[in-house]
Coordinates of C-alpha atoms (C1' of nucleotides) in Angstrom, one line a residue:
Chain N
M283 CA 103.1 53.9 44.4
G284 CA 103.9 51.5 46.0
K285 CA 101.6 49.9 47.8
P286 CA 98.7 48.5 46.7
E287 CA 96.2 49.6 43.9
G288 CA 93.4 49.9 46.4
S289 CA 94.8 51.2 50.4
F290 CA 95.9 55.0 49.4
W291 CA 92.5 55.6 48.0
K292 CA 90.8 53.7 51.1
I293 CA 92.8 55.8 53.3
M294 CA 92.0 59.4 51.0
A295 CA 88.4 58.2 51.5
D296 CA 87.7 57.3 55.3
K297 CA 90.1 60.8 55.8
D298 CA 87.0 62.7 56.1
K299 CA 84.4 60.0 56.0
L300 CA 81.6 60.5 58.7
I301 CA 80.7 57.9 60.3
S302 CA 78.6 55.1 59.5
R303 CA 75.0 55.6 61.1
S304 CA 74.6 51.7 61.8
E305 CA 78.2 52.3 63.5
D306 CA 76.9 55.1 65.9
Y307 CA 73.6 57.2 64.8
N308 CA 74.2 60.0 66.9
E309 CA 77.1 60.2 66.1
W310 CA 76.3 60.3 62.8
Y311 CA 73.9 63.3 63.5
N312 CA 75.7 65.3 65.8
S313 CA 79.1 65.8 62.7
L314 CA 76.7 65.4 59.8
V315 CA 74.6 68.9 60.6
L316 CA 77.8 70.0 60.9
K317 CA 80.0 69.3 58.1
A318 CA 77.0 69.6 55.3
D319 CA 77.5 73.2 57.1
L320 CA 73.9 73.0 57.8
A321 CA 74.7 74.4 61.7
D322 CA 77.1 75.2 63.9
Y323 CA 77.8 75.9 68.5
G324 CA 76.3 78.3 69.9
P325 CA 78.7 79.7 72.6
V326 CA 75.9 79.6 75.1
R327 CA 75.3 75.9 76.5
G328 CA 72.6 74.3 74.0
T329 CA 72.1 76.9 72.0
M330 CA 72.2 77.4 67.4
I331 CA 74.1 79.0 64.6
V332 CA 72.5 78.3 61.8
K333 CA 74.1 78.6 58.9
P334 CA 72.5 79.9 55.6
Y335 CA 72.8 76.2 54.2
G336 CA 70.1 75.4 57.2
W337 CA 68.5 78.7 57.3
A338 CA 67.8 78.3 53.0
L339 CA 66.7 75.2 54.2
W340 CA 64.5 76.8 56.6
E341 CA 63.7 79.1 54.9
N342 CA 61.9 76.8 51.5
I343 CA 60.0 75.3 54.8
Q344 CA 58.7 78.3 55.5
A345 CA 57.6 79.0 52.0
A346 CA 55.7 76.1 51.7
L347 CA 53.7 75.7 54.7
D348 CA 53.4 80.4 55.2
R349 CA 51.8 79.9 51.4
R350 CA 48.8 77.2 52.7
F351 CA 49.0 79.6 55.2
K352 CA 47.3 81.8 54.2
A353 CA 45.9 79.5 51.5
T354 CA 43.2 79.0 54.6
G355 CA 42.7 82.9 55.6
V356 CA 45.4 82.9 58.4
Q357 CA 47.5 86.5 58.7
N358 CA 51.1 87.0 59.7
A359 CA 52.1 89.1 62.5
G360 CA 55.1 90.0 64.7
F361 CA 54.7 89.5 69.3
P362 CA 56.9 90.9 71.7
M363 CA 58.8 88.5 73.0
F364 CA 58.6 89.2 76.3
I365 CA 55.9 88.5 78.4
P366 CA 55.0 89.4 81.8
M367 CA 55.6 86.7 84.3
S368 CA 52.2 87.3 86.0
F369 CA 50.5 86.5 82.0
L370 CA 52.0 82.6 83.0
Q371 CA 49.8 82.1 85.9
K372 CA 47.1 83.3 84.7
E373 CA 46.4 79.1 83.0
A374 CA 47.3 76.6 85.8
Q375 CA 48.2 73.7 83.5
H376 CA 50.6 76.2 82.6
V377 CA 52.5 77.8 83.9
E378 CA 52.8 74.4 86.1
G379 CA 54.4 72.6 81.9
F380 CA 56.5 75.5 81.2
A381 CA 57.5 77.1 84.9
P382 CA 60.9 74.6 84.9
E383 CA 62.0 75.5 81.5
L384 CA 61.0 79.3 81.8
A385 CA 64.0 81.7 80.7
V386 CA 63.8 85.4 83.1
V387 CA 64.9 88.4 82.5
T388 CA 65.9 90.7 85.7
H389 CA 67.7 93.1 84.6
G390 CA 67.1 95.9 82.4
G391 CA 68.9 99.4 81.7
G392 CA 71.0 98.5 83.9
Q393 CA 68.0 98.1 86.4
E394 CA 66.9 95.1 88.2
L395 CA 62.7 95.2 87.9
A396 CA 59.7 95.6 90.2
E397 CA 58.2 92.4 87.9
P398 CA 60.8 90.0 85.9
I399 CA 60.1 90.0 82.8
V400 CA 59.4 85.9 81.1
V401 CA 61.3 85.4 77.7
R402 CA 58.1 83.4 75.9
P403 CA 58.3 80.0 75.4
T404 CA 55.1 79.6 73.1
S405 CA 53.0 83.1 72.7
E406 CA 49.4 81.6 74.2
T407 CA 49.4 84.4 77.5
M408 CA 50.7 87.3 75.1
I409 CA 48.4 86.0 72.5
G410 CA 45.0 85.5 74.6
H411 CA 45.9 89.4 76.0
A412 CA 45.7 90.9 72.3
Y413 CA 42.7 88.8 71.9
A414 CA 40.8 90.0 74.7
N415 CA 41.3 93.3 73.5
W416 CA 40.2 92.6 69.8
V417 CA 37.6 90.7 70.1
Q418 CA 34.0 92.9 71.5
S419 CA 31.8 90.8 69.3
Y420 CA 31.0 88.0 66.4
R421 CA 31.6 90.3 64.3
D422 CA 35.6 90.3 65.0
L423 CA 35.7 86.5 64.7
P424 CA 37.7 84.9 63.9
I425 CA 40.9 86.2 63.9
L426 CA 43.4 83.8 62.4
I427 CA 46.8 84.8 63.0
N428 CA 50.3 83.2 62.0
L429 CA 53.8 83.7 63.9
W430 CA 57.0 83.0 62.3
N431 CA 59.9 84.3 66.0
S432 CA 62.6 82.2 67.8
V433 CA 60.9 80.8 71.2
V434 CA 62.9 80.0 74.0
R435 CA 62.6 77.1 76.3
W436 CA 65.7 76.4 78.9
E437 CA 65.9 72.8 78.2
L438 CA 68.6 70.5 80.1
R439 CA 69.4 68.5 77.3
T440 CA 70.2 69.7 74.0
K441 CA 70.8 69.1 69.9
L442 CA 71.2 71.3 67.3
F443 CA 68.1 71.2 65.4
L444 CA 65.6 68.4 67.7
R445 CA 66.3 71.0 71.7
T446 CA 68.1 74.0 71.5
L447 CA 67.3 76.2 74.3
E448 CA 66.1 79.1 71.7
F449 CA 64.6 77.7 68.2
F450 CA 62.8 79.6 65.7
W451 CA 59.7 78.5 64.6
Q452 CA 56.6 79.4 63.4
E453 CA 52.9 79.1 66.2
G454 CA 49.6 79.7 64.6
H455 CA 46.8 81.2 66.8
T456 CA 42.9 81.8 66.2
A457 CA 40.0 82.3 67.6
H458 CA 36.2 81.3 66.8
A459 CA 33.3 81.9 68.2
T460 CA 31.9 78.1 68.3
A461 CA 33.7 74.7 70.0
A462 CA 32.6 73.5 66.2
E463 CA 34.9 75.3 64.2
A464 CA 38.1 75.2 66.6
D465 CA 38.0 72.0 65.8
E466 CA 37.1 72.1 62.7
R467 CA 40.4 73.6 63.1
T468 CA 43.0 72.3 65.0
R469 CA 42.2 69.9 62.4
M470 CA 42.3 71.8 59.2
M471 CA 46.3 73.2 60.7
L472 CA 47.1 69.2 61.3
D473 CA 46.1 68.5 57.6
V474 CA 48.0 71.6 56.4
Y475 CA 50.9 70.3 58.4
T476 CA 50.6 66.2 57.0
D477 CA 50.1 67.2 53.3
F478 CA 53.6 69.6 54.2
A479 CA 55.5 66.6 55.7
V480 CA 53.7 64.6 53.3
N481 CA 54.3 66.0 50.0
E482 CA 57.9 68.7 50.2
A483 CA 58.8 67.1 52.5
A484 CA 59.0 63.4 51.9
V485 CA 58.9 62.8 55.1
P486 CA 56.1 60.2 55.5
V487 CA 54.2 60.8 58.9
I488 CA 51.2 60.0 60.8
P489 CA 48.8 62.7 62.0
G490 CA 46.9 61.7 65.8
E491 CA 46.3 62.2 69.1
K492 CA 47.6 62.6 71.7
S493 CA 47.4 61.2 75.2
A494 CA 45.9 63.5 77.5
M495 CA 49.2 62.6 79.4
E496 CA 51.8 64.3 75.7
R497 CA 48.9 66.6 75.4
F498 CA 49.7 70.5 75.2
A499 CA 49.8 72.0 78.9
G500 CA 46.6 74.2 78.4
A501 CA 45.1 72.0 75.5
D502 CA 42.3 70.4 75.0
Q503 CA 43.1 68.6 72.9
T504 CA 46.8 67.8 71.0
L505 CA 46.8 66.7 67.7
T506 CA 50.8 66.0 66.6
I507 CA 52.0 64.0 63.1
E508 CA 54.6 61.9 63.7
A509 CA 57.3 60.7 62.3
M510 CA 60.4 57.6 61.6
M511 CA 63.2 58.4 61.7
G512 CA 66.0 55.9 60.3
D513 CA 67.4 54.3 63.5
G514 CA 63.5 53.6 65.0
K515 CA 63.0 56.2 66.7
A516 CA 59.7 59.1 66.3
L517 CA 59.4 62.0 66.1
Q518 CA 57.0 64.7 67.0
S519 CA 57.0 66.6 64.0
G520 CA 54.2 69.7 64.4
T521 CA 51.7 69.6 66.2
S522 CA 47.8 71.6 66.3
H523 CA 46.7 73.0 69.9
N524 CA 42.2 73.2 69.9
L525 CA 42.6 75.1 73.8
G526 CA 38.8 75.0 73.9
Q527 CA 38.6 77.5 76.4
N528 CA 40.4 77.8 78.3
F529 CA 42.2 80.9 77.6
A530 CA 39.1 82.4 76.1
R531 CA 38.5 81.9 80.6
A532 CA 41.9 82.9 81.0
F533 CA 42.8 85.6 79.9
D534 CA 38.8 86.7 79.3
I535 CA 38.0 86.7 75.5
Q536 CA 35.0 87.1 74.8
Y537 CA 32.4 88.5 72.5
L538 CA 28.7 89.1 72.5
D539 CA 27.4 86.8 70.6
T540 CA 23.3 87.6 67.6
N541 CA 21.4 87.3 70.8
N542 CA 23.4 89.6 72.6
E543 CA 25.0 86.8 75.7
L544 CA 28.6 87.3 76.5
Q545 CA 29.9 84.2 75.7
H546 CA 34.0 82.9 75.5
C547 CA 35.8 82.2 71.9
W548 CA 37.2 78.7 71.0
T549 CA 40.8 79.2 70.6
T550 CA 43.1 77.1 68.8
S551 CA 47.7 76.9 68.4
W552 CA 49.8 75.2 65.8
G553 CA 53.5 74.7 65.1
L554 CA 56.4 73.7 63.1
S555 CA 59.2 74.3 64.2
T556 CA 63.5 74.0 62.9
R557 CA 63.8 70.9 64.2
F558 CA 61.8 69.8 61.7
V559 CA 65.0 69.8 59.6
G560 CA 65.8 67.1 62.2
A561 CA 63.4 65.2 60.7
I562 CA 64.3 65.8 57.2
I563 CA 68.2 64.7 58.6
M564 CA 67.1 61.9 58.9
T565 CA 64.5 60.6 57.2
H566 CA 66.4 60.4 54.4
G567 CA 69.7 60.4 55.3
D568 CA 72.4 58.0 54.4
D569 CA 76.3 57.0 55.7
N570 CA 77.2 59.7 53.0
G571 CA 75.4 62.6 54.5
L572 CA 71.8 64.5 53.9
V573 CA 70.0 63.6 51.7
L574 CA 67.9 66.8 50.0
P575 CA 64.0 66.2 49.0
P576 CA 64.2 68.2 45.5
R577 CA 61.1 70.3 46.7
L578 CA 63.0 71.7 49.7
A579 CA 66.4 71.5 49.1
P580 CA 68.3 74.6 48.5
Y581 CA 69.8 73.6 45.0
Q582 CA 68.0 71.4 43.4
V583 CA 70.8 70.6 40.4
V584 CA 74.6 71.5 41.5
M585 CA 76.8 71.3 38.1
V586 CA 80.3 70.3 38.5
P587 CA 82.4 71.2 35.4
I588 CA 85.1 69.0 34.7
Y589 CA 88.1 70.2 32.1
R590 CA 91.9 70.0 31.7
K591 CA 93.0 71.8 29.5
D592 CA 91.9 75.6 28.6
E593 CA 90.9 75.0 25.6
D594 CA 88.5 72.7 27.4
K595 CA 87.9 75.1 30.3
T596 CA 86.0 77.4 27.8
A597 CA 84.2 75.2 26.0
V598 CA 83.2 73.7 29.2
L599 CA 82.2 77.1 30.9
T600 CA 80.1 78.1 27.8
A601 CA 78.7 75.4 28.0
T602 CA 77.2 75.0 32.0
H603 CA 76.7 78.6 31.2
R604 CA 74.5 77.8 29.4
I605 CA 72.9 74.7 30.7
Q606 CA 72.3 76.9 34.1
Q607 CA 70.6 79.2 32.6
E608 CA 68.0 77.0 30.4
L609 CA 67.3 75.1 34.0
S610 CA 66.8 78.4 35.6
D611 CA 64.5 79.6 33.8
A612 CA 63.6 76.6 34.0
G613 CA 62.2 77.3 37.3
V614 CA 65.5 74.7 38.6
R615 CA 67.0 75.5 41.6
V616 CA 70.6 74.8 40.9
K617 CA 74.7 75.7 41.1
V618 CA 77.7 76.2 39.2
D619 CA 80.4 74.4 41.8
D620 CA 83.3 76.3 39.3
R621 CA 86.0 76.2 42.5
E622 CA 89.2 76.4 41.2
N623 CA 91.1 74.4 43.6
L624 CA 88.9 71.9 43.8
T625 CA 88.9 68.3 42.0
P626 CA 85.4 67.4 40.6
G627 CA 86.2 64.0 42.7
Y628 CA 86.2 66.2 46.2
K629 CA 83.2 68.2 44.9
F630 CA 81.0 65.3 44.1
N631 CA 81.4 63.3 46.8
D632 CA 81.1 67.3 49.1
W633 CA 77.8 67.9 47.2
E634 CA 76.9 64.2 48.6
L635 CA 77.4 65.2 51.8
R636 CA 75.0 68.3 51.9
G637 CA 72.3 66.7 50.0
V638 CA 71.7 67.8 47.1
P639 CA 69.5 65.5 44.8
L640 CA 70.5 66.0 41.3
R641 CA 74.6 66.0 40.1
L642 CA 75.2 67.4 36.8
E643 CA 79.0 66.9 35.6
I644 CA 79.7 67.6 32.2
G645 CA 83.3 67.6 31.0
P646 CA 85.3 67.8 26.9
R647 CA 83.9 64.9 26.5
D648 CA 79.5 66.2 27.4
V649 CA 81.1 69.2 24.6
E650 CA 81.2 67.4 22.1
N651 CA 79.2 64.8 22.1
N652 CA 76.1 67.1 23.5
S653 CA 75.0 65.3 26.7
V654 CA 76.1 65.9 30.6
A655 CA 76.4 62.8 33.1
L656 CA 73.0 63.2 35.6
A657 CA 74.0 61.0 39.0
R658 CA 71.2 61.3 41.2
R659 CA 71.6 61.1 45.6
D660 CA 68.8 59.1 46.6
V661 CA 70.3 55.9 44.1
P662 CA 74.3 56.7 44.7
G663 CA 77.1 54.7 43.1
K664 CA 77.1 53.7 39.0
E665 CA 73.1 53.0 39.4
G666 CA 72.0 56.5 40.0
K667 CA 74.4 57.8 37.3
Q668 CA 73.0 58.2 33.0
F669 CA 74.3 60.9 30.8
V670 CA 71.8 62.3 28.3
S671 CA 71.7 64.5 25.8
Q672 CA 71.3 67.7 26.7
N673 CA 68.6 68.8 24.2
G674 CA 65.7 69.0 26.4
L675 CA 67.7 68.8 29.5
A676 CA 65.3 71.0 31.3
H677 CA 62.9 68.5 30.7
T678 CA 64.8 65.3 32.3
V679 CA 65.9 67.5 34.7
T680 CA 62.3 68.3 36.0
E681 CA 61.2 65.2 35.0
L682 CA 63.8 63.6 37.2
L683 CA 63.2 65.4 40.6
A684 CA 59.6 64.4 40.2
D685 CA 61.4 61.0 40.1
I686 CA 63.5 61.9 43.4
Q687 CA 60.8 63.4 45.4
Q688 CA 58.2 60.2 44.8
A689 CA 60.9 57.4 45.3
M690 CA 62.2 59.9 48.4
L691 CA 58.9 59.1 50.1
A692 CA 58.3 55.7 48.8
K693 CA 61.0 54.8 50.6
A694 CA 60.0 56.3 54.0
T695 CA 57.2 55.3 54.4
R696 CA 59.0 50.6 53.9
F697 CA 61.2 51.8 55.7
R698 CA 58.7 53.3 58.4
D699 CA 56.3 50.3 57.3
E700 CA 58.0 47.6 58.0
N701 CA 59.3 48.6 61.0
T702 CA 55.9 49.5 62.6
H703 CA 54.7 45.7 64.1
D704 CA 51.2 44.7 64.9
V705 CA 51.6 43.8 68.2
T706 CA 49.4 42.0 71.0
N707 CA 51.5 41.7 73.9
Y708 CA 53.6 43.7 75.9
E709 CA 57.2 40.7 74.9
D710 CA 56.7 41.9 70.6
F711 CA 55.6 45.1 71.7
K712 CA 59.3 45.1 73.5
T713 CA 60.8 43.7 70.7
A714 CA 58.7 46.5 68.7
V715 CA 59.7 49.0 70.3
S716 CA 62.9 47.8 69.8
T717 CA 63.4 48.7 66.2
G718 CA 60.3 51.4 65.6
F719 CA 56.4 51.8 66.2
A720 CA 54.0 49.4 67.9
R721 CA 50.6 49.4 66.6
V722 CA 48.0 47.9 69.9
W723 CA 44.9 48.3 70.8
W724 CA 45.4 49.8 73.8
A725 CA 42.9 50.9 76.6
G726 CA 45.5 51.9 80.1
S727 CA 45.1 54.7 82.5
D728 CA 47.8 57.4 82.3
A729 CA 49.5 55.0 85.3
D730 CA 50.4 52.5 83.2
E731 CA 51.2 54.6 79.6
T732 CA 53.6 56.0 82.7
R733 CA 54.4 52.3 83.6
V734 CA 54.8 51.6 80.1
K735 CA 57.2 54.2 79.6
E736 CA 59.0 53.4 82.5
E737 CA 60.0 49.7 81.7
T738 CA 60.5 49.9 78.0
K739 CA 61.5 54.1 77.2
A740 CA 58.1 53.9 74.5
T741 CA 55.5 56.5 75.5
I742 CA 52.4 56.7 73.2
R743 CA 52.4 59.1 70.1
C744 CA 49.6 59.2 69.3
F745 CA 46.1 58.1 68.8
P746 CA 46.1 57.5 64.7
L747 CA 43.5 60.1 63.4
A748 CA 42.8 56.3 60.2
Q749 CA 41.5 54.1 63.2
P750 CA 41.0 50.1 62.0
G751 CA 37.1 51.3 63.7
G752 CA 35.1 46.9 65.8
E753 CA 37.3 46.7 69.2
G754 CA 40.1 44.4 70.5
V755 CA 41.8 44.0 73.2
C756 CA 44.5 46.4 75.0
F757 CA 47.5 44.5 74.5
Y758 CA 49.0 45.4 78.1
T759 CA 45.6 45.4 80.4
G760 CA 44.1 43.1 78.6
Q761 CA 40.1 45.2 78.4
P762 CA 38.6 46.1 75.5
A763 CA 39.7 48.8 73.5
T764 CA 38.1 51.0 70.9
R765 CA 41.3 53.3 70.1
Q766 CA 44.7 51.9 69.5
A767 CA 47.8 52.9 69.8
I768 CA 51.7 54.4 68.3
F769 CA 53.8 53.8 70.5
G770 CA 57.5 54.3 70.5
R771 CA 60.6 55.7 71.2
A772 CA 60.7 59.3 70.7
Y773 CA 63.7 62.1 70.4
Chain K
rC99 C1' 69.7 68.0 87.4
rG100 C1' 72.7 63.2 88.7
rG101 C1' 77.3 60.3 86.2
rG102 C1' 81.4 60.1 82.4
rG103 C1' 84.6 62.6 79.3
rC104 C1' 87.4 66.4 77.1
rA105 C1' 89.9 71.3 77.2
rU106 C1' 97.8 72.8 73.3
rA107 C1' 96.8 76.2 65.9
rG108 C1' 91.2 76.6 62.1
rC109 C1' 90.2 71.5 62.8
rU110 C1' 91.4 66.2 64.4
rC111 C1' 94.7 64.7 67.6
rA112 C1' 100.2 63.6 69.6
rG113 C1' 103.5 66.0 73.9
rC114 C1' 102.6 65.3 80.1
rU115 C1' 103.8 58.9 83.1
rU116 C1' 109.8 60.7 84.3
rG117 C1' 108.5 69.6 83.8
rG118 C1' 113.9 72.9 80.7
rU119 C1' 113.6 76.4 73.7
rA120 C1' 105.7 74.0 70.8
rG121 C1' 104.6 69.0 67.0
rA122 C1' 101.9 66.0 63.8
rG123 C1' 97.7 65.8 59.9
rC124 C1' 94.3 68.1 57.6
rG125 C1' 93.1 73.2 56.3
rC126 C1' 94.5 78.6 54.6
rU127 C1' 98.4 82.0 51.7
rC128 C1' 102.0 82.3 47.4
rG129 C1' 103.6 80.2 43.0
rC130 C1' 104.1 75.3 39.0
rU131 C1' 101.8 71.4 37.4
rU132 C1' 96.2 69.2 37.5
rU133 C1' 90.9 68.6 36.9
rG134 C1' 85.4 61.9 34.5
rG135 C1' 84.8 60.0 42.1
rG136 C1' 88.3 63.5 48.0
rA137 C1' 95.5 66.5 43.6
rG138 C1' 101.1 66.4 44.0
rC139 C1' 105.4 69.7 44.3
rG140 C1' 108.0 73.3 47.2
rA141 C1' 107.8 77.8 49.8
rG142 C1' 104.5 79.9 54.0
rA143 C1' 101.6 82.5 58.0
rG144 C1' 99.1 80.0 61.9
rG145 C1' 99.4 78.4 68.7
rU146 C1' 100.3 84.4 76.3
rC147 C1' 98.4 75.0 75.9
rG148 C1' 90.4 77.6 78.8
rU149 C1' 90.8 80.2 83.4
rC150 C1' 92.7 80.8 88.5
rA151 C1' 95.9 79.7 92.1
rG152 C1' 99.9 76.6 94.4
rU153 C1' 104.3 74.0 94.0
rU154 C1' 109.6 75.2 92.0
rC155 C1' 115.5 77.9 89.5
rA156 C1' 112.4 77.2 86.2
rA157 C1' 104.5 74.2 84.5
rA158 C1' 101.6 72.3 78.1
rU159 C1' 103.5 68.6 81.6
rC160 C1' 102.6 67.7 88.8
rU161 C1' 98.9 69.6 92.9
rG162 C1' 94.3 72.4 93.8
rG163 C1' 89.9 75.9 92.2
rC164 C1' 86.7 77.4 88.7
rU165 C1' 85.6 78.2 83.7
rG166 C1' 83.4 75.3 78.9
rC167 C1' 81.4 72.1 76.0
rC168 C1' 80.4 67.4 74.8
rC169 C1' 78.0 62.7 76.0
rC170 C1' 75.0 59.3 78.9
rG171 C1' 70.2 59.2 82.6
rA172 C1' 65.9 61.8 84.5
rC173 C1' 61.8 66.0 82.6
rC174 C1' 61.0 68.5 76.9
rA175 C1' 58.9 71.0 70.1

RNA sequence: CGGGGCAUAGCUCAGCUUGGUAGAGCGCUCGCUUUGGGAGCGAGAGGUCGUCAGUUCAAAUCUGGCUGCCCCGACCA
């Protein structure tokens, strides 16, 4: 064709290209979720259809969490999604917090209901009702239960995975005989979330405590893991609440202790949702699309066979399936992209968009040389591509996947740290929270916190559990402070 | 709940100003040629133009209402 060499390919390449993150981060996110085939919009405003690829990612998240929960003695159970309105009203803070976002069922079986029923926004009240019946004696404690379900909160402004009317999550609910045990459990589950985020998702998080204003409605204490997204904004990625005796009192969860005295239980709850999928997208994604951590990726390796002639095809496909089996036997999640109607180049781009950690190309030359090409998703272009021997390939791949996992965590951690600034005055604070986190000494009141939010849109994401110790000067009030806080703009 | 935008083929959109037989690209189906970074040619399938009403001989096009979705702000995992 008579056009300059580059222009044709540039046009072709731009055709289906994502908008770059720097151009419009929001648009990048929205279109990526759709194009990577993770999810789609539901027919009711603000609802989400999770497609098989997105659900597979969620299933891997579920599996990683579930085995950690069970290792601490937690059992799964199923609870009703319908809650009597009166239950919500039993805990004053709780109803106040959730009232504005409740979905209420007024009709059933063609009849108007005598009492409206609430679709669970979370199950603390239903759990309270059940536990009150289950607990009689200190011998019945602790109760350690987790629910995998979905909940409904009538959000005004929604965004796929991050905030939808209905979302999928787990909610753990425990009841204990002592305050110390409840406190221990609250921290233990935060540790579980931290370990999961860092070691499975390669998402560096800051474990910390929420301020009184950001606390869960009805909790004495809310712990959180906070992550920094690619645009410098914060995402609350999992929470663990110490509910004290608030719900035990509201629902009469009582037991007889060893002295035959009636005591209220101490309860906790903790949750992590499909929002975490959003955290993975925005922590690791780049201008070419998703970058999934190998430990959670639905496919860890995608194989793209390449051939021209029929005789090549037979040889290539034979080798492809042999290697597929070999990798699969080694516990690697492999996908062979044997679609006939698409060119290898298209497949490369497609799987990059979908974030598969490692691409394995195999063509006639490889069959001849006993080699394959491996291209790692986290290192784009030629740099990330290498030809390796087919001998010991399972080992090579396993090592490479581990390396990718580690490199992704290192990269995300570096980004987070480079965009976290220790500041001591308001001007520097404003600069810091416009691009990332500000770490400050804080001694302000609720009113001060509100004012900072109004003036800068930044909120206290958490008081990190890891504190430097000693004392500092509050950047806002100038008062002596004993705790440092992380501020940031949040999703 | 306020402000803005959009609604025409599976997707992205043109057509509307100035009313007159429904369009393009991509995708899809079939065939042939292709395949190491988003393939080419040929032949097809596919739309009561969001909805209701009004104006008119005639409405995708003009007018009004309604509905839905997306984006931006206040509230939230």
